[in-house]
Amino acid sequence: MSSQAVVRMSPQSNLGDIFVCMRFLGGMMEVGVIGLGSMGFAMASHLLAAGHEVTVYNRTEAKAHPLIEDGAMFSHDPAGAAQGDIVITMLSDDHAVESVVFGMHGSAGDGSDVIEGLLMHQSPNCIHVSMSTIGVQLVKRLEQGYAAQGKQFISAPVMGRPDVAERGELVVMASGNKSAIDKCQPVFDAIGRITHVVGDTPVQAATIKLAANFMLSSMIETMGEAFALVRKNGADHHKFLEIMAKDFFKSPIYEKYGAIIANEKFGGGAFTVKLQEKDTRLAVAAAIESQVPMPLLFAIENAFLSSIGQGKGDMDPCAIAQLAAENAGLR
């Protein structure tokens, strides 16, 4: 609906109805953000800056304080963040998403660690947008669960590291009900530079995200092996990177990740070997379920496991490139 559209309200319309229509005309929405890691925090910050009403939930409330100072509201349970137009989940893994959506009763015994699930307590008109990188089996369960409740669920994982999220330049890949995706577009515009609609079922976007992460990991692995070959024969691996990244592939991915490998700057950050291994493991599960042979994927999973076993789990994922150097006797 354009900002020039005419809205005709019946005499029985109340102020709440009028406010809702005005809110959508202006592009302002009530958005919940569940999960305030590096990615979720950046998303919530951009949503606030765009003028949306934002309610956040995080198990550690202290992480929300800067957002609260900027105008966000804090909910003490996930369901409280799912009473508006849209609720985003941006969580670390399948278990965290399952706990939030289906609920969790912990072992404390005093009710302090009980999480009321979104599925049963989410507002009927609220759209759940899953932006986490999660497995295809879980996405199918979520889709079935929401369909059974007559509630809306779409998948919209993103590509981009935390620094990209901070700049509001994420690439959003959305799939599911087209009408629901259209309603979410103002939110996607606030957090990303482009939105790709990739299908009409949530599992399609989830699969594309896993495939994209596999390609990224394979680029890291091949650069590590190529750099080892170049170095072992006395050539300048920095010059090799310049040729590959600027004159051959012309890719910011090769340029950025290649520089990390060439300079051996593997210091820890929000994007780690452990997290990339988790995503790779999800891709392995999807390949097995789909009966798609992916020998390189399995080799890369082993590389991540080897790095974790060597105590490099909290380093940048590019640290797997060290394995090739070590195997070549360069370290």
mmCIF file of C-alpha atoms in Angstrom:
data_model
loop_
_atom_site.group_PDB
_atom_site.id
_atom_site.type_symbol
_atom_site.label_atom_id
_atom_site.label_comp_id
_atom_site.label_asym_id
_atom_site.label_seq_id
_atom_site.Cartn_x
_atom_site.Cartn_y
_atom_site.Cartn_z
ATOM 1 C CA MET A 1 0.000 0.000 0.000
ATOM 2 C CA SER A 2 1.471 3.362 -0.997
ATOM 3 C CA SER A 3 1.615 6.370 1.277
ATOM 4 C CA GLN A 4 -0.901 8.068 -1.058
ATOM 5 C CA ALA A 5 -3.563 5.384 -0.565
ATOM 6 C CA VAL A 6 -6.947 6.452 0.749
ATOM 7 C CA VAL A 7 -8.220 4.615 3.818
ATOM 8 C CA ARG A 8 -11.963 4.681 4.429
ATOM 9 C CA MET A 9 -12.909 3.815 7.978
ATOM 10 C CA SER A 10 -16.425 2.779 8.922
ATOM 11 C CA PRO A 11 -18.319 4.745 11.589
ATOM 12 C CA GLN A 12 -17.763 1.798 13.923
ATOM 13 C CA SER A 13 -13.978 1.943 13.571
ATOM 14 C CA ASN A 14 -12.190 2.660 16.821
ATOM 15 C CA LEU A 15 -9.019 4.646 17.376
ATOM 16 C CA GLY A 16 -6.981 1.444 17.590
ATOM 17 C CA ASP A 17 -8.041 0.454 14.054
ATOM 18 C CA ILE A 18 -7.201 3.913 12.760
ATOM 19 C CA PHE A 19 -3.788 3.819 14.448
ATOM 20 C CA VAL A 20 -2.967 0.443 12.902
ATOM 21 C CA CYS A 21 -3.833 1.694 9.413
ATOM 22 C CA MET A 22 -1.802 4.870 9.898
ATOM 23 C CA ARG A 23 1.102 2.800 11.177
ATOM 24 C CA PHE A 24 1.190 0.595 8.079
ATOM 25 C CA LEU A 25 0.765 3.588 5.761
ATOM 26 C CA GLY A 26 3.826 5.165 7.327
ATOM 27 C CA GLY A 27 5.825 1.951 7.183
ATOM 28 C CA MET A 28 6.121 1.853 10.968
ATOM 29 C CA MET A 29 5.713 -1.581 12.524
ATOM 30 C CA GLU A 30 5.803 -3.224 15.922
ATOM 31 C CA VAL A 31 8.754 -5.594 15.743
ATOM 32 C CA GLY A 32 10.075 -8.047 18.293
ATOM 33 C CA VAL A 33 13.696 -9.190 18.217
ATOM 34 C CA ILE A 34 14.594 -12.350 20.127
ATOM 35 C CA GLY A 35 18.321 -12.902 20.562
ATOM 36 C CA LEU A 36 20.738 -10.025 21.078
ATOM 37 C CA GLY A 37 24.023 -11.481 19.966
ATOM 38 C CA SER A 38 26.124 -9.425 17.573
ATOM 39 C CA MET A 39 23.660 -9.940 14.720
ATOM 40 C CA GLY A 40 20.405 -9.516 16.630
ATOM 41 C CA PHE A 41 21.653 -6.439 18.457
ATOM 42 C CA ALA A 42 22.645 -4.754 15.193
ATOM 43 C CA MET A 43 19.277 -5.605 13.634
ATOM 44 C CA ALA A 44 17.355 -4.160 16.586
ATOM 45 C CA SER A 45 19.470 -1.013 16.472
ATOM 46 C CA HIS A 46 18.725 -0.432 12.780
ATOM 47 C CA LEU A 47 15.017 -1.101 13.302
ATOM 48 C CA LEU A 48 14.930 1.572 16.007
ATOM 49 C CA ALA A 49 16.797 3.995 13.768
ATOM 50 C CA ALA A 50 14.231 3.370 11.010
ATOM 51 C CA GLY A 51 11.402 4.383 13.343
ATOM 52 C CA HIS A 52 9.907 0.997 14.148
ATOM 53 C CA GLU A 53 8.601 0.157 17.608
ATOM 54 C CA VAL A 54 10.952 -2.513 18.900
ATOM 55 C CA THR A 55 10.550 -4.976 21.757
ATOM 56 C CA VAL A 56 13.550 -7.150 22.539
ATOM 57 C CA TYR A 57 14.119 -10.332 24.495
ATOM 58 C CA ASN A 58 17.414 -11.850 25.556
ATOM 59 C CA ARG A 59 18.211 -14.285 28.333
ATOM 60 C CA THR A 60 20.821 -11.814 29.580
ATOM 61 C CA GLU A 61 18.923 -8.563 30.063
ATOM 62 C CA ALA A 62 22.089 -6.465 30.380
ATOM 63 C CA LYS A 63 22.720 -6.842 26.642
ATOM 64 C CA ALA A 64 19.492 -4.954 25.985
ATOM 65 C CA HIS A 65 20.346 -1.863 28.050
ATOM 66 C CA PRO A 66 21.847 0.197 25.177
ATOM 67 C CA LEU A 67 18.784 -0.585 23.044
ATOM 68 C CA ILE A 68 16.430 0.342 25.876
ATOM 69 C CA GLU A 69 18.229 3.674 26.160
ATOM 70 C CA ASP A 70 17.539 4.179 22.446
ATOM 71 C CA GLY A 71 13.818 3.509 22.888
ATOM 72 C CA ALA A 72 13.360 -0.257 22.772
ATOM 73 C CA MET A 73 11.119 -2.066 25.216
ATOM 74 C CA PHE A 74 12.319 -5.183 27.026
ATOM 75 C CA SER A 75 10.233 -8.310 27.477
ATOM 76 C CA HIS A 76 11.056 -10.782 30.228
ATOM 77 C CA ASP A 77 9.857 -13.694 28.087
ATOM 78 C CA PRO A 78 9.950 -14.444 24.334
ATOM 79 C CA ALA A 79 6.166 -14.357 23.947
ATOM 80 C CA GLY A 80 6.084 -10.730 25.062
ATOM 81 C CA ALA A 81 8.153 -9.822 22.011
ATOM 82 C CA ALA A 82 5.678 -11.575 19.708
ATOM 83 C CA GLN A 83 2.552 -9.506 20.247
ATOM 84 C CA GLY A 84 3.109 -6.988 17.453
ATOM 85 C CA ASP A 85 3.329 -7.273 13.677
ATOM 86 C CA ILE A 86 6.565 -9.241 13.327
ATOM 87 C CA VAL A 87 8.880 -11.183 15.612
ATOM 88 C CA ILE A 88 12.422 -11.989 14.521
ATOM 89 C CA THR A 89 14.400 -14.863 15.994
ATOM 90 C CA MET A 90 18.154 -14.491 15.612
ATOM 91 C CA LEU A 91 19.574 -17.256 17.770
ATOM 92 C CA SER A 92 22.752 -19.307 17.829
ATOM 93 C CA ASP A 93 21.537 -22.820 17.038
ATOM 94 C CA ASP A 94 18.652 -25.257 16.640
ATOM 95 C CA HIS A 95 18.341 -25.896 20.368
ATOM 96 C CA ALA A 96 17.920 -22.201 21.149
ATOM 97 C CA VAL A 97 15.252 -21.817 18.465
ATOM 98 C CA GLU A 98 13.394 -24.941 19.628
ATOM 99 C CA SER A 99 13.403 -23.680 23.219
ATOM 100 C CA VAL A 100 11.980 -20.306 22.219
ATOM 101 C CA VAL A 101 9.356 -21.609 19.792
ATOM 102 C CA PHE A 102 8.176 -24.787 21.504
ATOM 103 C CA GLY A 103 8.965 -23.786 25.086
ATOM 104 C CA MET A 104 11.321 -25.212 27.655
ATOM 105 C CA HIS A 105 10.963 -26.417 31.223
ATOM 106 C CA GLY A 106 14.356 -26.513 32.861
ATOM 107 C CA SER A 107 15.637 -28.297 35.925
ATOM 108 C CA ALA A 108 15.593 -25.500 38.507
ATOM 109 C CA GLY A 109 12.184 -26.590 39.760
ATOM 110 C CA ASP A 110 11.101 -23.110 40.818
ATOM 111 C CA GLY A 111 9.835 -21.957 37.445
ATOM 112 C CA SER A 112 12.725 -19.540 36.963
ATOM 113 C CA ASP A 113 13.997 -21.365 33.887
ATOM 114 C CA VAL A 114 10.648 -21.955 32.175
ATOM 115 C CA ILE A 115 10.292 -20.453 28.696
ATOM 116 C CA GLU A 116 6.763 -20.124 27.339
ATOM 117 C CA GLY A 117 6.914 -21.031 23.653
ATOM 118 C CA LEU A 118 6.134 -18.596 20.864
ATOM 119 C CA LEU A 119 4.041 -21.120 18.992
ATOM 120 C CA MET A 120 1.260 -21.133 21.578
ATOM 121 C CA HIS A 121 1.573 -17.547 22.825
ATOM 122 C CA GLN A 122 2.436 -15.535 19.723
ATOM 123 C CA SER A 123 -0.252 -13.066 18.625
ATOM 124 C CA PRO A 124 -2.414 -14.594 15.843
ATOM 125 C CA ASN A 125 -1.552 -11.759 13.447
ATOM 126 C CA CYS A 126 2.163 -11.703 14.232
ATOM 127 C CA ILE A 127 4.556 -13.072 11.591
ATOM 128 C CA HIS A 128 7.478 -15.123 12.898
ATOM 129 C CA VAL A 129 10.564 -14.422 10.790
ATOM 130 C CA SER A 130 13.303 -16.980 11.412
ATOM 131 C CA MET A 131 16.622 -15.322 10.541
ATOM 132 C CA SER A 132 18.866 -17.804 12.349
ATOM 133 C CA THR A 133 20.943 -20.365 10.465
ATOM 134 C CA ILE A 134 19.168 -23.585 11.417
ATOM 135 C CA GLY A 135 18.692 -27.084 10.026
ATOM 136 C CA VAL A 136 16.178 -27.939 7.337
ATOM 137 C CA GLN A 137 14.482 -30.538 9.534
ATOM 138 C CA LEU A 138 13.791 -27.920 12.204
ATOM 139 C CA VAL A 139 12.489 -25.471 9.612
ATOM 140 C CA LYS A 140 10.040 -28.128 8.411
ATOM 141 C CA ARG A 141 8.888 -28.721 12.004
ATOM 142 C CA LEU A 142 8.391 -25.000 12.508
ATOM 143 C CA GLU A 143 6.419 -24.679 9.288
ATOM 144 C CA GLN A 144 4.167 -27.596 10.260
ATOM 145 C CA GLY A 145 3.689 -26.312 13.796
ATOM 146 C CA TYR A 146 2.711 -22.830 12.685
ATOM 147 C CA ALA A 147 0.397 -24.158 9.982
ATOM 148 C CA ALA A 148 -1.381 -26.317 12.570
ATOM 149 C CA GLN A 149 -1.933 -23.227 14.735
ATOM 150 C CA GLY A 150 -3.047 -21.077 11.804
ATOM 151 C CA LYS A 151 -0.169 -18.676 12.404
ATOM 152 C CA GLN A 152 2.370 -17.175 10.027
ATOM 153 C CA PHE A 153 5.986 -18.291 9.680
ATOM 154 C CA ILE A 154 8.616 -17.437 7.090
ATOM 155 C CA SER A 155 12.324 -18.136 6.798
ATOM 156 C CA ALA A 156 14.676 -15.225 6.069
ATOM 157 C CA PRO A 157 18.293 -16.060 6.932
ATOM 158 C CA VAL A 158 20.943 -13.504 6.094
ATOM 159 C CA MET A 159 24.416 -13.385 4.611
ATOM 160 C CA GLY A 160 26.982 -11.110 6.197
ATOM 161 C CA ARG A 161 29.331 -10.989 9.157
ATOM 162 C CA PRO A 162 28.561 -8.913 12.285
ATOM 163 C CA ASP A 163 30.366 -5.870 10.851
ATOM 164 C CA VAL A 164 28.064 -6.041 7.822
ATOM 165 C CA ALA A 165 25.052 -6.219 10.150
ATOM 166 C CA GLU A 166 26.332 -3.138 11.979
ATOM 167 C CA ARG A 167 26.332 -1.237 8.682
ATOM 168 C CA GLY A 168 22.816 -2.437 7.824
ATOM 169 C CA GLU A 169 24.054 -4.101 4.643
ATOM 170 C CA LEU A 170 22.982 -7.714 5.136
ATOM 171 C CA VAL A 171 21.703 -9.803 2.237
ATOM 172 C CA VAL A 172 18.281 -11.208 3.139
ATOM 173 C CA MET A 173 17.059 -14.453 1.556
ATOM 174 C CA ALA A 174 13.355 -14.959 2.241
ATOM 175 C CA SER A 175 10.956 -17.773 1.453
ATOM 176 C CA GLY A 176 7.437 -18.636 2.511
ATOM 177 C CA ASN A 177 4.045 -17.027 2.019
ATOM 178 C CA LYS A 178 4.457 -14.148 -0.452
ATOM 179 C CA SER A 179 1.985 -11.885 1.326
ATOM 180 C CA ALA A 180 3.794 -12.372 4.634
ATOM 181 C CA ILE A 181 7.147 -11.623 2.993
ATOM 182 C CA ASP A 182 5.736 -8.432 1.474
ATOM 183 C CA LYS A 183 4.528 -7.282 4.893
ATOM 184 C CA CYS A 184 8.032 -7.838 6.267
ATOM 185 C CA GLN A 185 9.769 -5.810 3.562
ATOM 186 C CA PRO A 186 10.080 -2.593 5.647
ATOM 187 C CA VAL A 187 11.922 -4.639 8.269
ATOM 188 C CA PHE A 188 14.214 -6.215 5.678
ATOM 189 C CA ASP A 189 14.914 -2.774 4.225
ATOM 190 C CA ALA A 190 15.990 -1.511 7.647
ATOM 191 C CA ILE A 191 18.560 -4.242 8.248
ATOM 192 C CA GLY A 192 19.791 -5.149 4.775
ATOM 193 C CA ARG A 193 20.863 -3.777 1.414
ATOM 194 C CA ILE A 194 18.881 -6.264 -0.686
ATOM 195 C CA THR A 195 16.190 -8.918 -0.265
ATOM 196 C CA HIS A 196 16.003 -12.018 -2.452
ATOM 197 C CA VAL A 197 12.695 -13.915 -2.431
ATOM 198 C CA VAL A 198 13.840 -17.475 -3.114
ATOM 199 C CA GLY A 199 10.727 -19.628 -2.776
ATOM 200 C CA ASP A 200 7.265 -20.152 -1.366
ATOM 201 C CA THR A 201 8.171 -22.592 1.412
ATOM 202 C CA PRO A 202 10.428 -21.708 4.370
ATOM 203 C CA VAL A 203 12.803 -24.630 3.822
ATOM 204 C CA GLN A 204 14.022 -23.166 0.530
ATOM 205 C CA ALA A 205 15.683 -20.113 2.085
ATOM 206 C CA ALA A 206 17.127 -22.251 4.873
ATOM 207 C CA THR A 207 18.677 -24.610 2.320
ATOM 208 C CA ILE A 208 20.123 -21.771 0.260
ATOM 209 C CA LYS A 209 21.739 -20.315 3.383
ATOM 210 C CA LEU A 210 23.420 -23.633 4.186
ATOM 211 C CA ALA A 211 24.587 -24.009 0.578
ATOM 212 C CA ALA A 212 25.959 -20.457 0.589
ATOM 213 C CA ASN A 213 27.851 -21.065 3.821
ATOM 214 C CA PHE A 214 29.311 -24.245 2.317
ATOM 215 C CA MET A 215 30.566 -22.273 -0.679
ATOM 216 C CA LEU A 216 32.123 -19.684 1.626
ATOM 217 C CA SER A 217 33.872 -22.375 3.664
ATOM 218 C CA SER A 218 35.113 -24.093 0.513
ATOM 219 C CA MET A 219 36.627 -20.794 -0.644
ATOM 220 C CA ILE A 220 38.483 -20.513 2.666
ATOM 221 C CA GLU A 221 39.732 -24.097 2.377
ATOM 222 C CA THR A 222 40.897 -23.730 -1.229
ATOM 223 C CA MET A 223 42.660 -20.446 -0.466
ATOM 224 C CA GLY A 224 44.453 -22.078 2.453
ATOM 225 C CA GLU A 225 45.677 -24.934 0.267
ATOM 226 C CA ALA A 226 46.653 -22.628 -2.604
ATOM 227 C CA PHE A 227 48.545 -20.284 -0.278
ATOM 228 C CA ALA A 228 50.422 -23.256 1.179
ATOM 229 C CA LEU A 229 51.507 -24.377 -2.297
ATOM 230 C CA VAL A 230 52.639 -20.863 -3.228
ATOM 231 C CA ARG A 231 54.556 -20.353 0.017
ATOM 232 C CA LYS A 232 56.210 -23.782 -0.078
ATOM 233 C CA ASN A 233 57.731 -22.903 -3.443
ATOM 234 C CA GLY A 234 59.028 -19.524 -2.359
ATOM 235 C CA ALA A 235 56.505 -17.322 -4.149
ATOM 236 C CA ASP A 236 54.915 -14.244 -2.579
ATOM 237 C CA HIS A 237 51.475 -15.276 -1.309
ATOM 238 C CA HIS A 238 50.459 -11.615 -0.874
ATOM 239 C CA LYS A 239 51.096 -11.022 -4.580
ATOM 240 C CA PHE A 240 49.199 -14.214 -5.352
ATOM 241 C CA LEU A 241 46.226 -12.864 -3.373
ATOM 242 C CA GLU A 242 46.365 -9.568 -5.270
ATOM 243 C CA ILE A 243 46.229 -11.376 -8.599
ATOM 244 C CA MET A 244 43.404 -13.689 -7.564
ATOM 245 C CA ALA A 245 41.214 -11.183 -5.710
ATOM 246 C CA LYS A 246 41.607 -8.170 -7.984
ATOM 247 C CA ASP A 247 42.450 -9.445 -11.446
ATOM 248 C CA PHE A 248 40.915 -12.906 -11.665
ATOM 249 C CA PHE A 249 37.979 -13.505 -9.308
ATOM 250 C CA LYS A 250 37.349 -9.806 -8.474
ATOM 251 C CA SER A 251 35.433 -10.811 -5.384
ATOM 252 C CA PRO A 252 35.283 -8.940 -2.072
ATOM 253 C CA ILE A 253 35.002 -12.351 -0.429
ATOM 254 C CA TYR A 254 38.363 -13.453 -1.799
ATOM 255 C CA GLU A 255 39.869 -10.064 -1.007
ATOM 256 C CA LYS A 256 38.642 -9.899 2.598
ATOM 257 C CA TYR A 257 39.013 -13.525 3.615
ATOM 258 C CA GLY A 258 42.193 -13.910 1.610
ATOM 259 C CA ALA A 259 43.755 -11.014 3.523
ATOM 260 C CA ILE A 260 42.888 -12.685 6.826
ATOM 261 C CA ILE A 261 44.610 -15.884 5.670
ATOM 262 C CA ALA A 262 47.623 -14.166 4.095
ATOM 263 C CA ASN A 263 48.215 -12.005 7.175
ATOM 264 C CA GLU A 264 47.336 -14.840 9.583
ATOM 265 C CA LYS A 265 45.000 -12.563 11.548
ATOM 266 C CA PHE A 266 42.796 -15.260 13.032
ATOM 267 C CA GLY A 267 41.910 -13.494 16.263
ATOM 268 C CA GLY A 268 38.571 -14.357 17.802
ATOM 269 C CA GLY A 269 35.407 -12.397 17.153
ATOM 270 C CA ALA A 270 31.683 -12.965 16.929
ATOM 271 C CA PHE A 271 32.203 -15.132 13.825
ATOM 272 C CA THR A 272 34.108 -18.243 14.907
ATOM 273 C CA VAL A 273 35.273 -21.684 13.840
ATOM 274 C CA LYS A 274 32.725 -23.223 16.228
ATOM 275 C CA LEU A 275 29.810 -21.364 14.662
ATOM 276 C CA GLN A 276 30.916 -22.134 11.124
ATOM 277 C CA GLU A 277 31.338 -25.796 12.058
ATOM 278 C CA LYS A 278 27.769 -25.806 13.350
ATOM 279 C CA ASP A 279 26.525 -24.434 10.032
ATOM 280 C CA THR A 280 28.644 -26.952 8.110
ATOM 281 C CA ARG A 281 27.240 -29.789 10.217
ATOM 282 C CA LEU A 282 23.715 -28.642 9.325
ATOM 283 C CA ALA A 283 24.654 -28.705 5.638
ATOM 284 C CA VAL A 284 26.021 -32.242 6.068
ATOM 285 C CA ALA A 285 22.696 -33.311 7.599
ATOM 286 C CA ALA A 286 20.790 -31.705 4.721
ATOM 287 C CA ALA A 287 23.004 -33.449 2.163
ATOM 288 C CA ILE A 288 22.455 -36.827 3.820
ATOM 289 C CA GLU A 289 18.692 -36.307 4.041
ATOM 290 C CA SER A 290 18.537 -35.181 0.402
ATOM 291 C CA GLN A 291 20.879 -37.982 -0.750
ATOM 292 C CA VAL A 292 23.229 -35.477 -2.387
ATOM 293 C CA PRO A 293 26.887 -36.642 -2.387
ATOM 294 C CA MET A 294 29.090 -33.706 -1.326
ATOM 295 C CA PRO A 295 32.624 -34.989 -0.691
ATOM 296 C CA LEU A 296 34.124 -31.502 -0.365
ATOM 297 C CA LEU A 297 31.520 -30.578 2.245
ATOM 298 C CA PHE A 298 32.468 -33.589 4.365
ATOM 299 C CA ALA A 299 36.174 -32.733 4.039
ATOM 300 C CA ILE A 300 35.503 -29.177 5.194
ATOM 301 C CA GLU A 301 33.526 -30.448 8.178
ATOM 302 C CA ASN A 302 36.582 -32.506 9.129
ATOM 303 C CA ALA A 303 38.776 -29.412 8.782
ATOM 304 C CA PHE A 304 36.583 -27.466 11.194
ATOM 305 C CA LEU A 305 36.550 -30.373 13.646
ATOM 306 C CA SER A 306 40.346 -30.600 13.448
ATOM 307 C CA SER A 307 40.664 -26.890 14.185
ATOM 308 C CA ILE A 308 38.340 -27.181 17.169
ATOM 309 C CA GLY A 309 40.320 -30.183 18.400
ATOM 310 C CA GLN A 310 43.478 -28.069 18.236
ATOM 311 C CA GLY A 311 41.910 -25.412 20.439
ATOM 312 C CA LYS A 312 41.090 -22.976 17.632
ATOM 313 C CA GLY A 313 37.318 -23.048 18.063
ATOM 314 C CA ASP A 314 37.057 -19.390 19.076
ATOM 315 C CA MET A 315 39.232 -18.136 16.221
ATOM 316 C CA ASP A 316 37.960 -16.734 12.924
ATOM 317 C CA PRO A 317 36.749 -19.506 10.558
ATOM 318 C CA CYS A 318 39.666 -18.665 8.259
ATOM 319 C CA ALA A 319 41.839 -20.436 10.838
ATOM 320 C CA ILE A 320 41.118 -23.724 9.035
ATOM 321 C CA ALA A 321 43.578 -22.463 6.414
ATOM 322 C CA GLN A 322 46.341 -23.046 8.963
ATOM 323 C CA LEU A 323 45.822 -26.793 8.602
ATOM 324 C CA ALA A 324 47.098 -26.748 5.017
ATOM 325 C CA ALA A 325 50.158 -24.746 6.074
ATOM 326 C CA GLU A 326 50.849 -27.124 8.955
ATOM 327 C CA ASN A 327 50.457 -30.202 6.760
ATOM 328 C CA ALA A 328 52.940 -28.654 4.330
ATOM 329 C CA GLY A 329 55.495 -28.157 7.100
ATOM 330 C CA LEU A 330 55.201 -24.371 7.003
ATOM 331 C CA ARG A 331 54.427 -23.906 10.696
#
